[in-house]
Coordinates of C-alpha atoms in Angstrom, one line a residue:
X1 CA 1.1 12.9 5.5
X2 CA 3.7 13.6 2.8
X3 CA 7.0 11.8 2.4
X4 CA 9.2 14.7 3.2
X5 CA 7.3 15.3 6.5
X6 CA 7.3 11.6 7.3
X7 CA 11.1 11.5 6.7
X8 CA 11.5 13.5 10.0
X9 CA 10.2 10.4 12.0
X10 CA 13.3 9.0 13.8
X11 CA 11.7 6.9 16.6
X12 CA 12.1 3.7 14.5
X13 CA 15.2 2.9 12.4
X14 CA 16.0 -0.2 10.4
X15 CA 19.7 -1.1 10.5
X16 CA 20.4 2.7 10.9
X17 CA 18.0 3.6 8.0
X18 CA 14.9 5.8 8.6
X19 CA 11.4 4.8 7.7
X20 CA 11.5 7.3 4.9
X21 CA 14.8 8.7 3.5
X22 CA 16.9 9.6 0.5
X23 CA 19.4 6.7 0.8
X24 CA 18.8 3.1 -0.3
X25 CA 19.9 0.2 1.9
X26 CA 22.2 -2.1 -0.2
X27 CA 22.8 -5.6 1.1
X28 CA 25.3 -8.2 -0.1
X29 CA 22.5 -10.6 -1.0
X30 CA 20.6 -7.9 -3.0
X31 CA 17.5 -8.2 -0.8
X32 CA 15.0 -5.3 -1.4
X33 CA 14.1 -3.7 1.9
X34 CA 12.7 -0.5 0.5
X35 CA 10.6 0.8 -2.4
X36 CA 11.3 4.1 -4.2
X37 CA 8.4 6.6 -4.5
X38 CA 8.9 10.1 -5.8
X39 CA 12.6 10.1 -5.0
X40 CA 12.2 8.8 -1.5
X41 CA 13.1 5.3 -0.2
X42 CA 10.3 3.9 2.0
X43 CA 11.1 1.0 4.3
X44 CA 8.4 -1.7 3.7
X45 CA 9.9 -5.0 4.8
X46 CA 8.6 -5.3 8.3
X47 CA 5.8 -7.1 10.1
X48 CA 2.4 -5.6 10.6
X49 CA 2.9 -4.8 14.2
X50 CA 5.9 -2.7 13.4
X51 CA 4.1 -1.1 10.5
X52 CA 1.3 0.0 12.9
X53 CA 3.8 1.3 15.4
X54 CA 5.5 3.4 12.6
X55 CA 2.2 4.7 11.3
X56 CA 1.1 5.7 14.9
X57 CA 4.5 7.3 15.5
X58 CA 4.4 9.4 12.3
X59 CA 0.8 10.4 13.0
X60 CA 1.7 11.5 16.5
X61 CA 4.8 13.4 15.3
X62 CA 2.6 15.3 12.8
X63 CA -0.3 15.7 15.3
X64 CA -2.7 13.7 13.0
X65 CA -5.3 11.7 14.8
X66 CA -5.2 8.1 13.6
X67 CA -7.1 4.9 14.3
X68 CA -5.8 1.6 13.0
X69 CA -8.3 -1.2 12.8
X70 CA -7.3 -4.8 12.3
X71 CA -8.7 -8.2 12.8
X72 CA -6.1 -8.8 15.6
X73 CA -6.8 -5.7 17.6
X74 CA -8.9 -2.6 17.8
X75 CA -6.1 0.0 18.4

């Protein structure tokens, strides 16, 4: 998908931060919410249901057909 293209996904935010962005979320307790990849901060600290929702949203935005298979569901 490409991180720059994925950074345009704004349907889901995390305390005001996008799924993929250039800014790191800094908390008082120092908890790591994101990982840095190629200069982009990617939000990774979320449950699987939200991860699937984000993946589906990015794929829809980019007009990429996607099927996510899991043990919990077949969506």
